[in-house]
Amino acid sequence: MDMKTIYLAIVLAPLAGAVIAGLSGRAIGRAGAHWVTIIGVGVSTVLSLYAYKRMMLDGGPVFNETIYRWLSTGSLTLEVGFLVDPLSVTMMAVVSFVSWLIHIYTIGYMHDDPGYQRFFSFISLFTFSMLMLVMANNFLQLFFGWEGVGLVSYLLIGFWFKRESAIFAGLKAFLVNRVGDFGFLIGIAAILMYFGDLGYSSVFQQAPSMAGETISILDGTEWSLMSFICICLFIGAMGKSAQVPLHVWLPDSMEGPTPISALIHAATMVTAGIFMVARMSPLYELSETALSLMLVIGAVTAFFMGVLGLVQNDIKRVVAYSTLSQLGYMTVALGASAYAAAIFHLVTHAFFKALLFLAAGSVIIALHHEQDMRRMGGVYRYMPITWFTCLIASLASIGFPGFAGFYSKDSIIEAVHHSQLWGADFAYVAVLSCVLITALYSFRMFFMTFHGRERMDTETWKHLHESPAVVTVPLAVLAVPSLVIGAMLVGPMLFEGYYQSAIYVAPQHDVLAQIGAGYHGVLGFTLHAFGSAPVYLALAGVGLAWLGYIKYPDIPGKLAERFSLPYTILMRKYGFDELYQWLFAGGARGTGRLLWQVGDEQVIDGALVNGTAAGVRWLSGLVRTLQSGYLYDYAFAMIIGLLLLLALFLRQFF
């Protein structure tokens, strides 16, 4: 089997499973639906891992070929094609493997749900869309995958469509992403207009020659073409990867079932924006304006969204705000031109965040779908596997030395510290402060859920037990990379040319090269942490969480009362939702009301429809008065008419 066939199988196997489960769900039954999709994604996983081994371990060549030519007109060609290089093959392996484990986990979590077959069809379609996105070699296919993951996320967030909150959350995700996608589409249109092509290789080759070009915006102000394109593309990434101010949809995505929360937050959707910017590194390296913008936006997202995680009581929402904060870290790394560090954190985050969500889901199952941490506590006695795997995920999330998240997060902090771009100082303070915040909200969740007094009701407590193997086995499998993958990949990914030509960094922006000069192996990297601030900030966060939620559990409530104004601001999520509801939703309703009352009732119904009728009625009344039925009236009218005709005739002689 040649590699072209293998790459086709990687994307088509999940699609085949989605189609069969979606169209033949009743015929094949519940078991058939999960088997066909799990086998499809399993095939994709095995082949992706083989492609990864062949390229990264055996030195196989980069694959960049057209698969299908859709349209060719003049110099423009629209096609489906695959680019499989170190960047995309890494994403393929992570997306397919994490998705496969989530598929298996779903059997246990969705066991009694009436939409069982539909759910499996959707998550398999999600995997297909993400694979098409990361394997694209042109902007057309990138946009297809981009919109594909957006569509399926909308369907899955609103999966329980009988809940009004789920409908609202799905619509919110759809509309917010439309804003980002509008900017994304403008960026692609600008590329087509100025570069005359949509293929990556052609655009990247032409990019240096376009560095000095300008574009006129609105009032004639001249912008750098590359800055305009990069900022427009980044607006798309802000929507998909939930960066401030387009972040509001992600916490509400918790309305979907837990497996889709894990899939969106770990392997698909939110990582699409991070991957896209890394793929576009040859363009972004030509715009320090765009890089600085990403530094600031990422830093704001990492810090302020992390703070919101401190006041959440829904276990899934705590993990959701953790995702927002971690995505901010990745965006900061992109802004510092540490693209490899951003993708490295994306990889480690995929494993430990999927593990956090699935562990949370395991607890939710055991507590009969209770998600409020205030009604949990002491769960570790009954769910030791879930407790242990969640502990590993939490330690990885806070960047504790030796765990996966430590290597990627620490490299990002160091990269920002070395950056000379505008906004780097602010970003460094933000991501460093966020270490303390991450540790505090992560172990607040851990202690409130697994330790302390048992706060669940008696009936739930009587039936509390460990989840079945179909749930705990994926947890155990994900725990392994959450522990070791950081140490395995830190050297190759960051300092040993792992991405080769897949990522381009200008020499003046190469912060990872500066860090790499002092790299002396995994052990040295780990030991170095104990001489820097992040590890002590993380320990301080864990200590504060223990004091506040185990030792003195009454303190958080007293602090909330004492500082009621800041607490209220945090509970209202800085007012973003209210602002958007008033400005956009309220504005749309107000515009609709204006069009209805003025445009419809007064102009269309009043002036046009009823006005026309009234005019015809008036004219008819006028004509009716002339039709009296008396002969002398008609004779008089005829005489007047003849006189007028005579006057017109004689006028030509005078």
Tab-separated table of C-alpha atoms in Angstrom, residues 253-636:
chain	number	residue	atom	x	y	z
A	253	SER	CA	-19.918	24.257	25.362
A	254	MET	CA	-20.154	22.271	28.624
A	255	GLU	CA	-23.847	21.878	27.807
A	256	GLY	CA	-22.841	19.020	25.516
A	257	PRO	CA	-22.086	15.526	26.853
A	258	THR	CA	-18.699	15.150	28.585
A	259	PRO	CA	-17.056	13.119	25.763
A	260	ILE	CA	-17.601	15.952	23.324
A	261	SER	CA	-16.286	18.442	25.872
A	262	ALA	CA	-13.102	16.366	25.968
A	263	LEU	CA	-12.940	16.103	22.177
A	264	ILE	CA	-13.479	19.833	21.573
A	265	HIS	CA	-11.068	20.939	24.289
A	266	ALA	CA	-8.310	18.367	23.791
A	267	ALA	CA	-7.937	17.163	20.207
A	268	THR	CA	-10.177	19.157	17.868
A	269	MET	CA	-11.821	22.558	17.348
A	270	VAL	CA	-9.941	24.749	19.851
A	271	THR	CA	-6.550	23.459	18.719
A	272	ALA	CA	-7.389	24.313	15.094
A	273	GLY	CA	-6.514	27.989	15.532
A	274	ILE	CA	-3.188	27.216	17.209
A	275	PHE	CA	-2.258	24.750	14.479
A	276	MET	CA	-3.280	27.186	11.722
A	277	VAL	CA	-1.053	29.988	13.016
A	278	ALA	CA	1.897	27.586	13.384
A	279	ARG	CA	1.313	26.372	9.821
A	280	MET	CA	1.282	29.997	8.639
A	281	SER	CA	4.591	30.823	10.383
A	282	PRO	CA	6.244	31.959	7.079
A	283	LEU	CA	3.579	34.688	6.917
A	284	TYR	CA	3.522	35.663	10.595
A	285	GLU	CA	7.288	36.054	10.725
A	286	LEU	CA	6.855	38.969	8.310
A	287	SER	CA	4.543	40.895	10.674
A	288	GLU	CA	5.748	41.902	14.125
A	289	THR	CA	2.456	43.748	14.539
A	290	ALA	CA	0.529	40.470	14.322
A	291	LEU	CA	3.017	38.727	16.610
A	292	SER	CA	2.672	41.437	19.266
A	293	LEU	CA	-1.103	41.303	19.002
A	294	MET	CA	-1.014	37.555	19.661
A	295	LEU	CA	1.283	38.079	22.647
A	296	VAL	CA	-1.129	40.511	24.283
A	297	ILE	CA	-4.355	38.661	23.425
A	298	GLY	CA	-2.898	35.349	24.615
A	299	ALA	CA	-1.626	36.860	27.866
A	300	VAL	CA	-4.990	38.492	28.627
A	301	THR	CA	-6.797	35.223	27.923
A	302	ALA	CA	-4.404	33.111	29.984
A	303	PHE	CA	-4.578	35.312	33.078
A	304	PHE	CA	-8.141	36.616	33.193
A	305	MET	CA	-9.810	33.379	32.120
A	306	GLY	CA	-7.707	31.488	34.651
A	307	VAL	CA	-8.970	33.776	37.410
A	308	LEU	CA	-12.555	32.879	36.473
A	309	GLY	CA	-11.756	29.221	37.126
A	310	LEU	CA	-11.320	30.099	40.819
A	311	VAL	CA	-15.031	30.807	41.368
A	312	GLN	CA	-16.661	28.078	39.283
A	313	ASN	CA	-18.535	25.306	41.100
A	314	ASP	CA	-19.445	23.157	38.091
A	315	ILE	CA	-16.610	20.631	37.702
A	316	LYS	CA	-16.738	20.754	33.908
A	317	ARG	CA	-16.687	24.546	33.818
A	318	VAL	CA	-13.539	24.616	35.949
A	319	VAL	CA	-11.851	22.421	33.341
A	320	ALA	CA	-13.309	24.608	30.565
A	321	TYR	CA	-11.743	27.769	32.005
A	322	SER	CA	-8.534	25.803	32.394
A	323	THR	CA	-8.669	25.154	28.654
A	324	LEU	CA	-9.165	28.866	27.951
A	325	SER	CA	-6.137	29.694	30.074
A	326	GLN	CA	-3.968	26.992	28.476
A	327	LEU	CA	-4.978	28.171	25.001
A	328	GLY	CA	-3.795	31.597	26.089
A	329	TYR	CA	-0.397	30.070	26.875
A	330	MET	CA	-0.245	28.572	23.385
A	331	THR	CA	-1.203	31.887	21.774
A	332	VAL	CA	1.485	33.689	23.776
A	333	ALA	CA	4.030	31.155	22.489
A	334	LEU	CA	2.890	31.820	18.911
A	335	GLY	CA	3.310	35.560	19.474
A	336	ALA	CA	6.830	35.003	20.779
A	337	SER	CA	7.631	33.052	17.565
A	338	ALA	CA	8.027	29.908	19.701
A	339	TYR	CA	5.737	27.956	17.377
A	340	ALA	CA	7.349	24.654	18.329
A	341	ALA	CA	6.655	25.352	22.019
A	342	ALA	CA	3.016	26.165	21.201
A	343	ILE	CA	2.557	22.867	19.347
A	344	PHE	CA	4.459	21.023	22.078
A	345	HIS	CA	2.041	22.405	24.668
A	346	LEU	CA	-0.857	21.567	22.349
A	347	VAL	CA	0.321	17.930	22.323
A	348	THR	CA	0.838	17.596	26.085
A	349	HIS	CA	-2.375	19.528	26.752
A	350	ALA	CA	-4.343	17.178	24.501
A	351	PHE	CA	-3.534	14.241	26.766
A	352	PHE	CA	-3.862	15.772	30.211
A	353	LYS	CA	-6.931	17.849	29.304
A	354	ALA	CA	-8.697	14.842	27.789
A	355	LEU	CA	-7.800	12.962	30.980
A	356	LEU	CA	-9.192	15.765	33.177
A	357	PHE	CA	-12.484	15.837	31.283
A	358	LEU	CA	-12.873	12.067	31.218
A	359	ALA	CA	-12.025	11.833	34.933
A	360	ALA	CA	-14.633	14.530	35.608
A	361	GLY	CA	-17.075	12.536	33.503
A	362	SER	CA	-16.297	9.404	35.507
A	363	VAL	CA	-17.208	11.260	38.712
A	364	ILE	CA	-20.358	12.652	37.098
A	365	ILE	CA	-21.451	9.137	36.109
A	366	ALA	CA	-20.855	7.825	39.634
A	367	LEU	CA	-22.800	10.720	41.178
A	368	HIS	CA	-25.787	10.273	38.847
A	369	HIS	CA	-24.880	13.263	36.648
A	370	GLU	CA	-24.213	15.647	39.501
A	371	GLN	CA	-21.720	18.323	38.387
A	372	ASP	CA	-21.708	20.737	41.345
A	373	MET	CA	-18.503	20.239	43.345
A	374	ARG	CA	-20.270	21.534	46.455
A	375	ARG	CA	-22.224	18.255	46.440
A	376	MET	CA	-19.129	16.065	46.134
A	377	GLY	CA	-16.220	15.333	48.491
A	378	GLY	CA	-14.493	12.206	49.770
A	379	VAL	CA	-14.896	10.447	46.406
A	380	TYR	CA	-11.329	9.052	46.455
A	381	ARG	CA	-12.427	6.285	48.861
A	382	TYR	CA	-14.797	4.835	46.276
A	383	MET	CA	-13.078	5.684	42.975
A	384	PRO	CA	-9.328	5.074	43.382
A	385	ILE	CA	-8.561	4.755	39.652
A	386	THR	CA	-10.399	7.953	38.785
A	387	TRP	CA	-8.738	9.703	41.754
A	388	PHE	CA	-5.218	8.634	40.750
A	389	THR	CA	-5.585	9.465	37.069
A	390	CYS	CA	-7.128	12.846	37.891
A	391	LEU	CA	-4.184	13.549	40.209
A	392	ILE	CA	-1.756	12.861	37.347
A	393	ALA	CA	-3.752	15.130	35.021
A	394	SER	CA	-3.877	17.904	37.636
A	395	LEU	CA	-0.128	17.754	38.267
A	396	ALA	CA	0.496	17.830	34.513
A	397	SER	CA	-1.866	20.786	34.148
A	398	ILE	CA	-0.103	22.908	36.785
A	399	GLY	CA	3.305	22.138	35.257
A	400	PHE	CA	4.727	20.170	38.168
A	401	PRO	CA	8.305	19.016	37.392
A	402	GLY	CA	8.457	15.612	35.751
A	403	PHE	CA	4.907	15.683	34.377
A	404	ALA	CA	4.077	16.384	30.725
A	405	GLY	CA	2.729	19.903	31.160
A	406	PHE	CA	5.837	21.052	33.008
A	407	TYR	CA	8.142	20.785	29.991
A	408	SER	CA	5.836	22.550	27.549
A	409	LYS	CA	4.603	25.256	29.927
A	410	ASP	CA	8.065	26.046	31.279
A	411	SER	CA	9.442	26.362	27.742
A	412	ILE	CA	6.687	28.864	26.890
A	413	ILE	CA	7.434	30.981	29.957
A	414	GLU	CA	11.141	30.995	29.116
A	415	ALA	CA	10.444	31.801	25.451
A	416	VAL	CA	8.330	34.829	26.370
A	417	HIS	CA	11.012	35.938	28.827
A	418	HIS	CA	13.551	35.987	25.959
A	419	SER	CA	11.262	37.744	23.453
A	420	GLN	CA	12.056	41.335	22.481
A	421	LEU	CA	8.708	42.077	20.832
A	422	TRP	CA	6.312	44.758	22.030
A	423	GLY	CA	4.041	43.320	24.739
A	424	ALA	CA	6.478	40.582	25.781
A	425	ASP	CA	7.051	42.042	29.268
A	426	PHE	CA	3.328	42.170	29.979
A	427	ALA	CA	2.885	38.645	28.604
A	428	TYR	CA	5.715	37.313	30.791
A	429	VAL	CA	4.179	38.731	33.980
A	430	ALA	CA	0.759	37.369	32.979
A	431	VAL	CA	1.863	33.788	32.212
A	432	LEU	CA	4.110	33.678	35.283
A	433	SER	CA	1.253	34.833	37.529
A	434	CYS	CA	-1.011	32.326	35.845
A	435	VAL	CA	1.113	29.453	37.214
A	436	LEU	CA	-0.137	30.245	40.729
A	437	ILE	CA	-3.720	30.655	39.512
A	438	THR	CA	-3.650	27.374	37.545
A	439	ALA	CA	-2.417	25.435	40.559
A	440	LEU	CA	-5.031	27.049	42.793
A	441	TYR	CA	-8.100	26.321	40.622
A	442	SER	CA	-6.840	22.862	39.590
A	443	PHE	CA	-6.349	21.639	43.135
A	444	ARG	CA	-9.423	23.469	44.363
A	445	MET	CA	-11.331	21.211	41.976
A	446	PHE	CA	-9.304	18.159	42.997
A	447	PHE	CA	-9.748	18.677	46.749
A	448	MET	CA	-13.435	19.635	46.546
A	449	THR	CA	-14.185	16.560	44.441
A	450	PHE	CA	-12.058	13.821	45.954
A	451	HIS	CA	-11.239	14.916	49.498
A	452	GLY	CA	-12.826	16.526	52.512
A	453	ARG	CA	-16.287	15.856	53.887
A	454	GLU	CA	-18.723	13.775	51.824
A	455	ARG	CA	-21.439	16.225	50.748
A	456	MET	CA	-23.544	14.104	48.379
A	457	ASP	CA	-27.045	12.945	49.313
A	458	THR	CA	-27.584	9.589	51.042
A	459	GLU	CA	-29.031	7.795	48.009
A	460	THR	CA	-26.072	8.794	45.832
A	461	TRP	CA	-23.610	7.839	48.557
A	462	LYS	CA	-25.094	4.322	48.846
A	463	HIS	CA	-24.528	3.597	45.146
A	464	LEU	CA	-21.155	5.323	44.786
A	465	HIS	CA	-18.528	3.079	43.151
A	466	GLU	CA	-15.743	3.079	40.575
A	467	SER	CA	-16.750	3.449	36.933
A	468	PRO	CA	-16.734	0.398	34.633
A	469	ALA	CA	-13.653	-0.673	32.676
A	470	VAL	CA	-14.886	0.948	29.466
A	471	VAL	CA	-14.424	4.268	31.319
A	472	THR	CA	-11.375	3.558	33.493
A	473	VAL	CA	-9.226	1.912	30.788
A	474	PRO	CA	-9.143	5.083	28.626
A	475	LEU	CA	-8.302	7.014	31.802
A	476	ALA	CA	-5.356	4.722	32.528
A	477	VAL	CA	-4.136	4.891	28.916
A	478	LEU	CA	-4.279	8.702	28.847
A	479	ALA	CA	-2.486	8.900	32.201
A	480	VAL	CA	0.674	7.418	30.675
A	481	PRO	CA	1.377	10.177	28.097
A	482	SER	CA	0.176	12.781	30.623
A	483	LEU	CA	3.083	11.626	32.745
A	484	VAL	CA	5.894	10.818	30.305
A	485	ILE	CA	5.343	12.400	26.879
A	486	GLY	CA	6.761	15.769	27.914
A	487	ALA	CA	10.093	14.279	28.951
A	488	MET	CA	10.170	12.174	25.765
A	489	LEU	CA	9.592	15.062	23.352
A	490	VAL	CA	11.052	18.178	24.982
A	491	GLY	CA	14.491	17.799	23.400
A	492	PRO	CA	13.454	16.703	19.883
A	493	MET	CA	10.475	19.068	19.559
A	494	LEU	CA	12.122	22.221	20.833
A	495	PHE	CA	15.856	22.003	20.258
A	496	GLU	CA	16.690	19.268	17.737
A	497	GLY	CA	15.030	20.390	14.497
A	498	TYR	CA	11.925	18.255	14.967
A	499	TYR	CA	9.803	20.403	12.670
A	500	GLN	CA	12.571	20.982	10.100
A	501	SER	CA	11.078	23.071	7.280
A	502	ALA	CA	7.471	22.723	8.510
A	503	ILE	CA	7.876	25.810	10.709
A	504	TYR	CA	9.857	28.905	9.767
A	505	VAL	CA	11.288	31.309	12.357
A	506	ALA	CA	13.215	34.449	11.450
A	507	PRO	CA	16.685	34.501	13.080
A	508	GLN	CA	15.905	37.680	15.040
A	509	HIS	CA	12.806	36.018	16.551
A	510	ASP	CA	14.319	32.620	17.365
A	511	VAL	CA	13.881	32.588	21.148
A	512	LEU	CA	13.966	28.788	21.309
A	513	ALA	CA	17.493	28.815	19.879
A	514	GLN	CA	18.549	31.032	22.787
A	515	ILE	CA	16.960	28.653	25.283
A	516	GLY	CA	18.428	25.646	23.494
A	517	ALA	CA	21.939	27.004	23.995
A	518	GLY	CA	21.568	26.170	27.675
A	519	TYR	CA	19.731	22.860	27.235
A	520	HIS	CA	21.599	19.904	28.720
A	521	GLY	CA	19.083	17.095	28.537
A	522	VAL	CA	15.806	16.243	30.237
A	523	LEU	CA	17.310	15.837	33.703
A	524	GLY	CA	19.050	19.209	33.538
A	525	PHE	CA	15.844	20.855	32.247
A	526	THR	CA	13.906	19.335	35.153
A	527	LEU	CA	16.423	20.238	37.850
A	528	HIS	CA	16.706	23.770	36.512
A	529	ALA	CA	13.056	24.289	37.446
A	530	PHE	CA	13.854	24.145	41.132
A	531	GLY	CA	15.942	27.267	40.729
A	532	SER	CA	13.175	29.277	39.018
A	533	ALA	CA	9.927	30.865	40.147
A	534	PRO	CA	7.254	28.768	38.328
A	535	VAL	CA	7.698	25.599	40.394
A	536	TYR	CA	7.367	27.507	43.674
A	537	LEU	CA	4.347	29.414	42.400
A	538	ALA	CA	2.739	26.078	41.508
A	539	LEU	CA	3.508	24.664	44.965
A	540	ALA	CA	2.118	27.822	46.543
A	541	GLY	CA	-1.098	27.396	44.577
A	542	VAL	CA	-1.480	23.789	45.727
A	543	GLY	CA	-0.790	24.858	49.312
A	544	LEU	CA	-3.384	27.624	49.177
A	545	ALA	CA	-5.947	25.211	47.734
A	546	TRP	CA	-5.260	22.751	50.584
A	547	LEU	CA	-5.585	25.486	53.218
A	548	GLY	CA	-8.785	26.885	51.737
A	549	TYR	CA	-10.642	23.694	50.883
A	550	ILE	CA	-9.303	21.050	53.280
A	551	LYS	CA	-7.782	22.666	56.367
A	552	TYR	CA	-10.016	25.747	56.697
A	553	PRO	CA	-12.973	25.199	54.331
A	554	ASP	CA	-14.906	28.172	55.704
A	555	ILE	CA	-12.309	30.704	54.485
A	556	PRO	CA	-13.404	30.880	50.782
A	557	GLY	CA	-16.984	31.745	51.790
A	558	LYS	CA	-15.797	34.483	54.154
A	559	LEU	CA	-13.521	35.924	51.461
A	560	ALA	CA	-16.414	35.965	48.988
A	561	GLU	CA	-18.517	37.924	51.488
A	562	ARG	CA	-15.676	40.287	52.384
A	563	PHE	CA	-14.812	41.048	48.763
A	564	SER	CA	-18.318	40.848	47.345
A	565	LEU	CA	-17.768	43.288	44.458
A	566	PRO	CA	-14.760	41.465	42.893
A	567	TYR	CA	-16.504	38.155	43.548
A	568	THR	CA	-19.656	39.356	41.772
A	569	ILE	CA	-17.598	40.579	38.813
A	570	LEU	CA	-15.950	37.169	38.527
A	571	MET	CA	-19.244	35.304	38.876
A	572	ARG	CA	-20.637	37.446	36.059
A	573	LYS	CA	-17.545	36.639	33.964
A	574	TYR	CA	-16.521	40.304	33.655
A	575	GLY	CA	-19.884	41.099	32.084
A	576	PHE	CA	-18.984	39.831	28.603
A	577	ASP	CA	-22.145	37.755	28.314
A	578	GLU	CA	-24.425	40.578	29.455
A	579	LEU	CA	-22.674	43.033	27.129
A	580	TYR	CA	-22.995	40.764	24.109
A	581	GLN	CA	-26.588	39.917	24.983
A	582	TRP	CA	-27.455	43.608	25.241
A	583	LEU	CA	-25.345	44.898	22.351
A	584	PHE	CA	-25.638	42.165	19.749
A	585	ALA	CA	-28.632	40.032	20.697
A	586	GLY	CA	-30.568	43.053	21.987
A	587	GLY	CA	-29.391	45.133	19.048
A	588	ALA	CA	-30.527	42.455	16.603
A	589	ARG	CA	-33.935	42.250	18.294
A	590	GLY	CA	-34.198	46.058	18.313
A	591	THR	CA	-33.306	46.235	14.626
A	592	GLY	CA	-35.855	43.546	13.871
A	593	ARG	CA	-38.503	45.408	15.882
A	594	LEU	CA	-37.711	48.641	14.005
A	595	LEU	CA	-37.939	46.915	10.639
A	596	TRP	CA	-41.212	45.316	11.694
A	597	GLN	CA	-42.911	48.427	13.085
A	598	VAL	CA	-41.539	51.000	10.621
A	599	GLY	CA	-40.521	49.010	7.578
A	600	ASP	CA	-43.251	46.375	7.585
A	601	GLU	CA	-46.247	47.997	9.269
A	602	GLN	CA	-45.764	51.650	8.241
A	603	VAL	CA	-43.912	51.470	4.905
A	604	ILE	CA	-44.918	48.154	3.337
A	605	ASP	CA	-48.346	47.561	4.897
A	606	GLY	CA	-49.179	51.225	5.509
A	607	ALA	CA	-47.757	53.177	2.581
A	608	LEU	CA	-47.469	50.563	-0.147
A	609	VAL	CA	-50.239	48.019	0.410
A	610	ASN	CA	-52.877	50.030	2.285
A	611	GLY	CA	-51.724	53.294	0.654
A	612	THR	CA	-52.178	51.866	-2.810
A	613	ALA	CA	-55.622	50.603	-1.888
A	614	ALA	CA	-56.567	54.012	-0.475
A	615	GLY	CA	-55.291	55.747	-3.623
A	616	VAL	CA	-57.300	53.469	-5.869
A	617	ARG	CA	-60.369	54.047	-3.679
A	618	TRP	CA	-59.954	57.854	-3.917
A	619	LEU	CA	-59.425	57.765	-7.668
A	620	SER	CA	-62.405	55.484	-8.077
A	621	GLY	CA	-64.544	57.876	-6.056
A	622	LEU	CA	-63.418	60.754	-8.284
A	623	VAL	CA	-64.174	58.861	-11.457
A	624	ARG	CA	-67.513	57.741	-10.034
A	625	THR	CA	-68.643	61.396	-9.619
A	626	LEU	CA	-68.074	61.935	-13.322
A	627	GLN	CA	-70.304	58.988	-14.222
A	628	SER	CA	-73.630	60.638	-13.263
A	629	GLY	CA	-75.846	58.932	-15.879
A	630	TYR	CA	-77.314	62.287	-17.124
A	631	LEU	CA	-77.102	63.046	-20.858
A	632	TYR	CA	-76.449	66.783	-20.392
A	633	ASP	CA	-73.363	66.013	-18.189
A	634	TYR	CA	-71.864	63.843	-20.906
A	635	ALA	CA	-72.729	66.445	-23.627
A	636	PHE	CA	-71.101	69.183	-21.541
